[in-house]
Short mmCIF file of C-alpha atoms and ligand atoms in Angstrom, two decimals:
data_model
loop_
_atom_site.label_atom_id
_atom_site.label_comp_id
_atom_site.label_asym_id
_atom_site.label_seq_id
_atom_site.Cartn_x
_atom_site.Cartn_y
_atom_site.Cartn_z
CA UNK A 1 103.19 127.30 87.65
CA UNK A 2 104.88 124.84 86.17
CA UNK A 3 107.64 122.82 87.36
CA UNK A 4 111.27 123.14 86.00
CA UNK A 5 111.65 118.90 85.77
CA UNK A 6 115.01 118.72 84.21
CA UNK A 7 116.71 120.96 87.84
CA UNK A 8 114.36 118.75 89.68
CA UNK A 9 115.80 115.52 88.38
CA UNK A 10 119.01 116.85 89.17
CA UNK A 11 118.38 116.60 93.06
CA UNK A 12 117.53 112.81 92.65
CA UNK A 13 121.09 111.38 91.54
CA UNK A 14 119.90 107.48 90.82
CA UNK A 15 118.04 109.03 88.37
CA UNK A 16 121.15 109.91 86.64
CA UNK A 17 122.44 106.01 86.05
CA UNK A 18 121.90 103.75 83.05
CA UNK A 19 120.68 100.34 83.48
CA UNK A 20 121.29 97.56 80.64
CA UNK A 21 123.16 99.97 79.10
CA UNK A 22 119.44 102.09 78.84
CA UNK A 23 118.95 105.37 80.72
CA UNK A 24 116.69 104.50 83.62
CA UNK A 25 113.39 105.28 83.65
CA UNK A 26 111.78 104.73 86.81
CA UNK A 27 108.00 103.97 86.92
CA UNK A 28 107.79 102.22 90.05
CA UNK A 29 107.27 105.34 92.30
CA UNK A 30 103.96 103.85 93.88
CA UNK A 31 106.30 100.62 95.74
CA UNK A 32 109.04 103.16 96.50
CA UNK A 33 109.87 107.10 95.83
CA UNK A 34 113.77 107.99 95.21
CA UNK A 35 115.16 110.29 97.39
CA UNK A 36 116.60 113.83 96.95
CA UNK A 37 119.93 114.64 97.87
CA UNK A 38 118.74 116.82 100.59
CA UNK A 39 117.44 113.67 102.52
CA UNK A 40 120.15 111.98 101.80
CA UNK A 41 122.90 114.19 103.01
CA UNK A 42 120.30 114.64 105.87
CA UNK A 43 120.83 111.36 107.22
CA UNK A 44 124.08 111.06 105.95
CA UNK A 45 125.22 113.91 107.75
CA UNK A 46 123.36 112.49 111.27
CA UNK A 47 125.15 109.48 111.10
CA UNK A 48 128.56 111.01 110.69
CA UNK A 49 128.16 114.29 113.40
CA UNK A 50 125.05 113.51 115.17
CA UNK A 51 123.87 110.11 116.14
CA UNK A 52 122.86 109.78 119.73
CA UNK A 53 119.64 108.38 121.06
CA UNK A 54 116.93 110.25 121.40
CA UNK A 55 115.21 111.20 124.99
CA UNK A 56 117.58 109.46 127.30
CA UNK A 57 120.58 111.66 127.63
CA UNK A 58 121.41 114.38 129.01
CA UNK A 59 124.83 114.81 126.61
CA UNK A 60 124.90 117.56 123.99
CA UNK A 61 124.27 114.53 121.29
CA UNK A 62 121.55 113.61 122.11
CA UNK A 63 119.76 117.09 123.28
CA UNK A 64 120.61 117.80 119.71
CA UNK A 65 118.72 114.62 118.23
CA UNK A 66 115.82 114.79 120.98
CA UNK A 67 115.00 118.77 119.28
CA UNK A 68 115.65 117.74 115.54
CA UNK A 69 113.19 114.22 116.14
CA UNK A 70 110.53 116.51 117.69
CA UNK A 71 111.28 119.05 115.10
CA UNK A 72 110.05 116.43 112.59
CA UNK A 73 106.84 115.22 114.01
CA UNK A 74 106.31 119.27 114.10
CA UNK A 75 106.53 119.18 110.86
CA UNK A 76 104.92 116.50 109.94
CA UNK A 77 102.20 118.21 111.99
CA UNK A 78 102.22 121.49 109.78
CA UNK A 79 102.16 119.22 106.64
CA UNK A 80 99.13 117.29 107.39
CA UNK A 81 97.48 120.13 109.42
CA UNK A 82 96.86 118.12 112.57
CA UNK A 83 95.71 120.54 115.55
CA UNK A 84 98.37 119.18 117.98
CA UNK A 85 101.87 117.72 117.67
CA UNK A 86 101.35 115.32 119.85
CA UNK A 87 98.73 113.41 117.53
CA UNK A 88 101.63 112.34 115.12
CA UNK A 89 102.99 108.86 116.11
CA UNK A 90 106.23 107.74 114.36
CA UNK A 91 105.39 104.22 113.42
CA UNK A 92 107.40 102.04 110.80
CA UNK A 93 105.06 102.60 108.10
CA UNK A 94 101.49 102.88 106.95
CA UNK A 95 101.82 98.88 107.47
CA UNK A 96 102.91 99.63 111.22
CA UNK A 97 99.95 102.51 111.67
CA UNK A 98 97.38 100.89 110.67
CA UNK A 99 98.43 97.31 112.80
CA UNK A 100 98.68 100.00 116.04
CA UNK A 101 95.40 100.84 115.48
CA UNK A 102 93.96 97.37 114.65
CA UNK A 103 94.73 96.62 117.55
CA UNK A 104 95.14 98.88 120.08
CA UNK A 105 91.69 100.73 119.13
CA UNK A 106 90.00 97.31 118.64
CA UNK A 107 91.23 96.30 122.22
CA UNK A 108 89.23 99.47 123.34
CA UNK A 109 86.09 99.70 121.47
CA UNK A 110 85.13 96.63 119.24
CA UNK A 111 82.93 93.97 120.88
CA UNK A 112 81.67 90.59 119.66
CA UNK A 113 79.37 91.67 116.89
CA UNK A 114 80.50 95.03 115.62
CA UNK A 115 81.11 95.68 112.14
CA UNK A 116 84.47 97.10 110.52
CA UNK A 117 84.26 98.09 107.30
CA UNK A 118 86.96 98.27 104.31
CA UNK A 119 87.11 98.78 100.63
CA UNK A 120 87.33 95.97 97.90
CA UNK A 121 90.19 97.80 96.69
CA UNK A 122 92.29 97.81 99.81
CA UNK A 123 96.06 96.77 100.08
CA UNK A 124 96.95 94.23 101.97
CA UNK A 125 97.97 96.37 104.85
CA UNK A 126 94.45 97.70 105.32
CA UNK A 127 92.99 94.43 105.27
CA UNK A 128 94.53 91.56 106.98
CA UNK A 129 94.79 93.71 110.36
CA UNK A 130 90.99 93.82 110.42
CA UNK A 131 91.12 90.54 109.50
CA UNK A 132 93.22 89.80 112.45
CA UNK A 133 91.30 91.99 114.86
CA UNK A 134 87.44 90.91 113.80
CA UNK A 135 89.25 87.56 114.77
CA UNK A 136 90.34 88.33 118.16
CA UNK A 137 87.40 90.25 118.94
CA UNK A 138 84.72 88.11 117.14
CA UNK A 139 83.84 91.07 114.94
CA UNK A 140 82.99 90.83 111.53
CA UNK A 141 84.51 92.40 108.10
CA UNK A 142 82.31 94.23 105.52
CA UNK A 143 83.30 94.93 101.95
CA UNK A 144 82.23 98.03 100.28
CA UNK A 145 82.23 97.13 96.31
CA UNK A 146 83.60 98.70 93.20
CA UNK A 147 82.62 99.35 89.91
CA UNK A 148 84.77 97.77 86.63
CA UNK A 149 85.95 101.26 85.99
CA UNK A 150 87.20 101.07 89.83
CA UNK A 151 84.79 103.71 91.46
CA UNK A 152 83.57 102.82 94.87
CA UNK A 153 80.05 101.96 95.05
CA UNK A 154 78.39 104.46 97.98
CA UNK A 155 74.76 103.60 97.74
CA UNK A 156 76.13 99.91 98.72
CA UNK A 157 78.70 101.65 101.41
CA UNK A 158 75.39 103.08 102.99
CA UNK A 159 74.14 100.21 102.95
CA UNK A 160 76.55 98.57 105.41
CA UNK A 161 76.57 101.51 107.37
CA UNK A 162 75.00 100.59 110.94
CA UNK A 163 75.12 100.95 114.16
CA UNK A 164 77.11 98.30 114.74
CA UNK A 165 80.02 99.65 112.74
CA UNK A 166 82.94 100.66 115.05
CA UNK A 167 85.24 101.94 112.35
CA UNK A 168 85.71 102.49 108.37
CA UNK A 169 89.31 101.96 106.69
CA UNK A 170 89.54 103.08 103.26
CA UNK A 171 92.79 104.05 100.94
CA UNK A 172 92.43 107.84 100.24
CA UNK A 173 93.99 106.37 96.63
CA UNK A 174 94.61 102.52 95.13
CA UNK A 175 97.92 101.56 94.37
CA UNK A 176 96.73 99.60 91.64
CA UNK A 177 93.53 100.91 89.64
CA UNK A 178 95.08 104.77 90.96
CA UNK A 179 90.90 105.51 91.88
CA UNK A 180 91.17 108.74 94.08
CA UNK A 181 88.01 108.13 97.16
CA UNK A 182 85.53 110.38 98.20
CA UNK A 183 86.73 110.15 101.35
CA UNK A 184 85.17 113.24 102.44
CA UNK A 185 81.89 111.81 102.41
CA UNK A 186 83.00 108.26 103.05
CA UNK A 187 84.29 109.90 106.57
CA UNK A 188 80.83 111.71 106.93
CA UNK A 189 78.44 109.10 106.55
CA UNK A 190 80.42 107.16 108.43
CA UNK A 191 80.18 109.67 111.51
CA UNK A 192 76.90 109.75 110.43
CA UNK A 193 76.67 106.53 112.34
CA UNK A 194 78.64 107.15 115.21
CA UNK A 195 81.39 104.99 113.29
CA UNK A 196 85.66 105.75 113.39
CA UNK A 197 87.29 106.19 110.14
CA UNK A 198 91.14 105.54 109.22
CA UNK A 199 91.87 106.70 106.19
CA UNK A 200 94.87 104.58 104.45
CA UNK A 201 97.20 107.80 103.00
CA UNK A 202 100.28 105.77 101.69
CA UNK A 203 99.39 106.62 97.90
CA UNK A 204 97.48 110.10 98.95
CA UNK A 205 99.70 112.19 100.81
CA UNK A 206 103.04 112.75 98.15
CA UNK A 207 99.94 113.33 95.40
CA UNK A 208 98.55 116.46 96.66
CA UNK A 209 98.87 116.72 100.51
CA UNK A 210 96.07 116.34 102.88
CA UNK A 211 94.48 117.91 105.11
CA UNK A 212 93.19 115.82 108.74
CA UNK A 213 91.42 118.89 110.61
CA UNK A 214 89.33 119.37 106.82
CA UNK A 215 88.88 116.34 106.38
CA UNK A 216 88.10 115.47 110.11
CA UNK A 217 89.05 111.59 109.90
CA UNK A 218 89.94 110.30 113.05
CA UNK A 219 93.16 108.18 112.26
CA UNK A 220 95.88 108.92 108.90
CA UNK A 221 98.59 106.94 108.36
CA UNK A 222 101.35 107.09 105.84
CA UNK A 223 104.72 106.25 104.55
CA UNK A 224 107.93 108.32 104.60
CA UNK A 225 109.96 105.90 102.22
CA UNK A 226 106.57 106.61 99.42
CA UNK A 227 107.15 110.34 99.77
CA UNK A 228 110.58 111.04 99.04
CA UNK A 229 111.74 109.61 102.40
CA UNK A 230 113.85 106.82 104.21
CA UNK A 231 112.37 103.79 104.52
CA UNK A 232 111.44 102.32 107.98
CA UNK A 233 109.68 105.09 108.85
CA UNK A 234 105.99 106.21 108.87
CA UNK A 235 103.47 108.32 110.72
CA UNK A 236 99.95 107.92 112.33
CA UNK A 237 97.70 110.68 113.00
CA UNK A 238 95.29 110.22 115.53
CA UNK A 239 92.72 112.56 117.09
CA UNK A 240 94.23 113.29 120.35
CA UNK A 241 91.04 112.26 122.24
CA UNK A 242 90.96 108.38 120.70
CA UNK A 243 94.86 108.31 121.09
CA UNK A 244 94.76 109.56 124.59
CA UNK A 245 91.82 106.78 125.54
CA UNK A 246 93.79 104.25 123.20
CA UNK A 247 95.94 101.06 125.30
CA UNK A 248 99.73 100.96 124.31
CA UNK A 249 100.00 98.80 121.59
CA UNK A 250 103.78 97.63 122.32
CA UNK A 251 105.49 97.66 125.43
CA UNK A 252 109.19 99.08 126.44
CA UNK A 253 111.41 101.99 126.91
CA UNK A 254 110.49 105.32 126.41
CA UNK A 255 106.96 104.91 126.79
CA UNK A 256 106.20 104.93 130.13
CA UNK A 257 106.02 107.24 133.26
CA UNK A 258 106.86 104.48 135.93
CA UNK A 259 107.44 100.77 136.30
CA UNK A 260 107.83 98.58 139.23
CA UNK A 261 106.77 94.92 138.93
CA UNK A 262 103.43 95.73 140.69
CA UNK A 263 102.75 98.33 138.23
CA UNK A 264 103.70 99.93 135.51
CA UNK A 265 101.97 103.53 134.69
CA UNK A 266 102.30 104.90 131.05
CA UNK A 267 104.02 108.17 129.26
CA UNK A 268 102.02 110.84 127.95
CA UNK A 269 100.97 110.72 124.51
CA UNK A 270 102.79 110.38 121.84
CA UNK A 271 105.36 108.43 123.89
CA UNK A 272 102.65 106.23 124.97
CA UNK A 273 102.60 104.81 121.44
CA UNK A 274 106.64 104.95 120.70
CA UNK A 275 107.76 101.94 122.37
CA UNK A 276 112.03 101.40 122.15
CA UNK A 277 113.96 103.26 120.23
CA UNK A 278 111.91 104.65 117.58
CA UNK A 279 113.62 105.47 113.96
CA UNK A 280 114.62 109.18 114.89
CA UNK A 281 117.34 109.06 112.28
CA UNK A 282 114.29 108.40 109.38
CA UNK A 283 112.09 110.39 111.44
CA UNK A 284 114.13 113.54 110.62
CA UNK A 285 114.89 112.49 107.10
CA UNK A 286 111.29 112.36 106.58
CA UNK A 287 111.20 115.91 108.00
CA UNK A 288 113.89 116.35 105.11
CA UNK A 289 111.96 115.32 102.40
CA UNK A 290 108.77 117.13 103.39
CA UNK A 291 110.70 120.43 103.58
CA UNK A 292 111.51 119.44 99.85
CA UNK A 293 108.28 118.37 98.71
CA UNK A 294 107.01 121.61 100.34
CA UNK A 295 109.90 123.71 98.55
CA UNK A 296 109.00 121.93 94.98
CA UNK A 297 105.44 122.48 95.89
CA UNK A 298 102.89 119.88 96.27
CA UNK A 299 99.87 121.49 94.41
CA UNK A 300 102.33 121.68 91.30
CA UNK A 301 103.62 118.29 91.77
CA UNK A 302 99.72 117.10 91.69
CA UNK A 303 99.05 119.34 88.49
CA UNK A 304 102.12 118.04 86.86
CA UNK A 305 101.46 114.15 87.92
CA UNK A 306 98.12 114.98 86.50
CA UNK A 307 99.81 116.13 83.02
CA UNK A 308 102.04 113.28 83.29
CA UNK A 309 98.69 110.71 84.04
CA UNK A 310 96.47 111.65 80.85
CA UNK A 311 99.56 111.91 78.45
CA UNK A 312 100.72 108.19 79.37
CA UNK A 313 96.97 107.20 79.57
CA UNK A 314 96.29 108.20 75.59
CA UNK A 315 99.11 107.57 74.39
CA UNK A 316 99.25 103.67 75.63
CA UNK A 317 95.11 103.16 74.68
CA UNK A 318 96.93 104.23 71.46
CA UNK A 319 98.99 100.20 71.35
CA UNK A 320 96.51 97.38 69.93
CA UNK A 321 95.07 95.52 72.75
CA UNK A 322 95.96 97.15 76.19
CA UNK A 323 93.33 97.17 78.58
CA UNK A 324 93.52 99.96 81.63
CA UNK A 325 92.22 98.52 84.89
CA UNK A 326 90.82 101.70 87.06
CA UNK A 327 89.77 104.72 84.76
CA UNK A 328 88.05 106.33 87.77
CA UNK A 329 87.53 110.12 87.07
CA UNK A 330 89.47 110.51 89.60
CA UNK A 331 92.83 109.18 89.32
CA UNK A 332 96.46 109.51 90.88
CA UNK A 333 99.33 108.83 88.40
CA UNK A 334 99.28 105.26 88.28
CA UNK A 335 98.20 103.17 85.10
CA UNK A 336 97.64 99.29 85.58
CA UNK A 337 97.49 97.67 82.36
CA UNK A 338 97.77 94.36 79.98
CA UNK A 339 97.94 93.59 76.69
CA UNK A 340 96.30 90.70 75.50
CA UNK A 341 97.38 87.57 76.80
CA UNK A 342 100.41 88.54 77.61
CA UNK A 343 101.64 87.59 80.94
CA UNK A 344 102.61 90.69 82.95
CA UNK A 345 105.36 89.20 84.57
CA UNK A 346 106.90 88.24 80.91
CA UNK A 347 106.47 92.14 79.76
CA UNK A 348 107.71 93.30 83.06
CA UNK A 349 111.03 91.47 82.18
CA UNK A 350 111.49 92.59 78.83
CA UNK A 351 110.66 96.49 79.84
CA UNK A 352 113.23 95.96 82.47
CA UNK A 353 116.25 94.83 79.58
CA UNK A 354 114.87 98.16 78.12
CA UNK A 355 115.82 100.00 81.14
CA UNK A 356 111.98 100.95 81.47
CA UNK A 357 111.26 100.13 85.50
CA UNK A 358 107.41 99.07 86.16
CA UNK A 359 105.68 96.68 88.80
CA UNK A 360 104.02 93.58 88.01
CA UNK A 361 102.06 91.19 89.95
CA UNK A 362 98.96 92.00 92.03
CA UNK A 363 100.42 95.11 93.72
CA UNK A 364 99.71 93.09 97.71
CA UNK A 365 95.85 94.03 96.16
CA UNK A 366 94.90 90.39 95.38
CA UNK A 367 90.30 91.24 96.47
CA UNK A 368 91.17 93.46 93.11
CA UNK A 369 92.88 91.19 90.69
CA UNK A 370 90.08 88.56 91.64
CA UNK A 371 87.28 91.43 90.83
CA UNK A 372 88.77 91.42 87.68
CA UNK A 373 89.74 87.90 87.26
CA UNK A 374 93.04 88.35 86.50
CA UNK A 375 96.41 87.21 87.72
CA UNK A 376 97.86 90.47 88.09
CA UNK A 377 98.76 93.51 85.73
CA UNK A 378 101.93 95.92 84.83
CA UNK A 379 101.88 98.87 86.89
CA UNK A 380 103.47 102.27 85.65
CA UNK A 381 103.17 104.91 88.80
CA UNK A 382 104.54 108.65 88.01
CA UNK A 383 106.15 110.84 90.21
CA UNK A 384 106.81 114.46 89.38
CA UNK A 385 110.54 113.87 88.23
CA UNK A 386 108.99 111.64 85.65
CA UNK A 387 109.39 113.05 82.11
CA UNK A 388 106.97 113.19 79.12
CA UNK A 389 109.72 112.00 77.04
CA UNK A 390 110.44 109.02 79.68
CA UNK A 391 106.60 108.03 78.88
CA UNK A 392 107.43 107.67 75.34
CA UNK A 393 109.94 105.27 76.32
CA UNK A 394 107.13 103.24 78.46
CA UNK A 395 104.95 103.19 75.43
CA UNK A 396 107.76 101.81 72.73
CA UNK A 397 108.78 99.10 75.45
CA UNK A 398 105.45 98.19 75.95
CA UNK A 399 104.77 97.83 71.93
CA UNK A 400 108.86 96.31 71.80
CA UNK A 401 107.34 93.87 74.11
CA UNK A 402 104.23 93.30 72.40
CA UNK A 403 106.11 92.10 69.21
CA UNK A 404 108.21 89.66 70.90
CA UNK A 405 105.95 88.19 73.49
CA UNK A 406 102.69 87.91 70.50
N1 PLP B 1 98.54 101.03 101.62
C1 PLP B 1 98.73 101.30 100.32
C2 PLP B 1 97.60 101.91 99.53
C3 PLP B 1 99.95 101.03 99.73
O1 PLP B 1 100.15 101.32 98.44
C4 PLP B 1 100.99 100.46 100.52
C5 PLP B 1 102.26 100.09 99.89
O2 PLP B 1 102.39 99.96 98.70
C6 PLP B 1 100.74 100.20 101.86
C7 PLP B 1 99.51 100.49 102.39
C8 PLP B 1 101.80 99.64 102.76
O3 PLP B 1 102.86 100.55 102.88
P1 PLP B 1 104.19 100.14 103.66
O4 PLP B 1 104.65 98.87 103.03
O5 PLP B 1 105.11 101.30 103.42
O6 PLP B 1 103.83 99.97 105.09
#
């Protein structure tokens, strides 16, 4: 089936607005996603009738807010198939998920000499927290490499396999070259080993869903403001045995049992991990948006994105001199590009006056723009309100640009 993308664009009202006197169109769904209304007359509508803290009272409010934020990790529970709901940590974002398990998994199990390994074509977030942790612990950071087309390289993943790796972080898709991972059989070979794997789902989960019981990775983390929800709010999946041996990462309310100043015993999980007052009023606008990524459908979304990805992709190899960085066979909808010497930064600008919105810059992936040797490219990511026609816009800026900048 198809999706009806003119009623879809319709739920997403900045979609509606001009900018530089241009209709917009918005190609930077990979930093952020727009939201529906639905979300936002979710949150709009807690804030004016509902907001009360969460756990702590014993008022109607707040028994209202405690059973809608647990309704939402339940959810998120259904959407990523996790086997229990406690497993589902609200966190502040795949940034915040994968720091609480830098560190609160590396306090546990990583000893001077153990081996963490991460993908050349990680973002920032799934690197510098290893970085930080191999530090502290005096372990030591391994690089699987990547072909030019932007294809992970497994024979030299197996090769760094060992039994001193303790645990294997790798995007299940790059932000920049759009590669979509094996990480199937990353996550097997890795347990092959006796090794952890975290699987980075910030530019996985809105593309097609996922599936952690399948997939049987042992830590997912994600983003609600990349799939169609507020920002300041993310989840991390753990497997309820690691989270359950796992140290509190942050200390405070709401996450323990009992403190006195002798000693202070912990809540169960996932309050263990859900130090202060956690982001209930995102929490259940992320809820929100899955229930409308769920209603749109997210096997049609992929199959549409997918539409939307080899349209854009021939018709820009179609303009005189632009280069595609990542043609993986595998790709989400993202196209990172440049066209001969042209500075990205100086085509971003001129797209922009066009009202055509795309990233440029190194994407927080700077490992890949050194790969390449490049200072950055111009990023155009899809999302399923996207338009075919919208892509024909992206494709006369681009050549607009071309003829000024040349
Ligand atoms: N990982 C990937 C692959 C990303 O694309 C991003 C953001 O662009 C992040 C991690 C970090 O996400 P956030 O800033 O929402 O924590």
């Amino acid at each position: 089936m198809s999706l009806d993308v003119n009623k879809i664009r319709q739920d997403f009202p900045i979609l509606t607005q001009t900018v530089y006197g241009k209709p917009l169109a918005y190609f930077d769904n990979g930093a952020t996603t727009q939201k529906p209304q639905v979300v936002i007359d979710c949150t709009n509508q807690i804030h004016t009738e509902l907001n009360s803290n969460i756990h702590r009272g014993v008022h109607y409010l707040s028994e209202q807010m405690t059973e809608l934020y647990e309704g939402a990790r339940r959810k998120v529970q259904e959407f990523i198939n996790a086997e229990h709901s406690q497993e589902i940590i609200f966190t502040s974002g795949t940034t915040g998920s994968i720091n609480a398990v830098a560190f609160s998994f590396g306090e546990l199990y990583v000893r001077p000499g153990d081996e963490i390994i991460v993908s050349g074509m990680e973002h920032h977030s799934n690197i510098i927290p290893w970085q930080m942790m191999c530090d502290r612990k005096g372990a030591k950071l391994r690089v699987i490499p990547f072909t030019d087309e932007g294809e992970l390289m497994l024979d030299e993943y197996k090769k760094l396999l060992s039994n001193k790796t303790r645990l294997v972080a790798v995007n299940q898709a790059s932000n920049s070259l759009g590669t979509v991972n094996p990480i199937k059989e990353i996550i097997d070979l890795a347990h092959g080993v006796g090794a952890k794997v975290l699987i980075d789902g910030a530019q996985g989960v809105q593309h097609g869903g996922i599936d952690v019981q399948s997939l049987d990775c042992d830590f997912y983390a994600f983003s609600g403001h990349k799939i169609y929800g507020p920002t300041g709010i993310g989840v991390l999946y753990g497997k309820e045995k690691l989270l359950f041996d796992m140290p509190p990462y942050q200390g405070g309310g709401d996450m323990v049992e009992c403190v006195s100043f002798e000693k202070t015993t912990y809540n169960s999980l996932p309050f263990k991990f859900e130090a202060g007052t956690s982001n209930f009023i995102g929490a259940i606008g992320l809820g929100a948006a899955i229930d409308y990524v769920k209603s749109v459908g997210i096997e049609d979304i992929a199959e549409y994105e997918q539409k939307l990805l080899n349209y854009a992709t021939d018709k820009l190899l179609q303009i005189d001199g632009l280069r595609i960085y990542g043609t993986a066979k595998h790709k989400i909808s993202v196209i990172s590009f440049l066209v001969g010497d042209i500075h990205p930064y100086d085509m971003g600008m001129i797209m922009d006056k066009l009202g055509v919105a795309v990233r440029t810059g190194t994407h927080c992936t700077q490992p890949i723009m050194d790969r390449y040797e490049i200072e950055g490219t111009i990023r155009a990511s899809m999302a399923f309100y996207n338009t075919f026609e919208e892509v024909d816009r992206l494709c006369e800026a681009v050549l607009k640009a071309k003829q000024m900048l040349e």
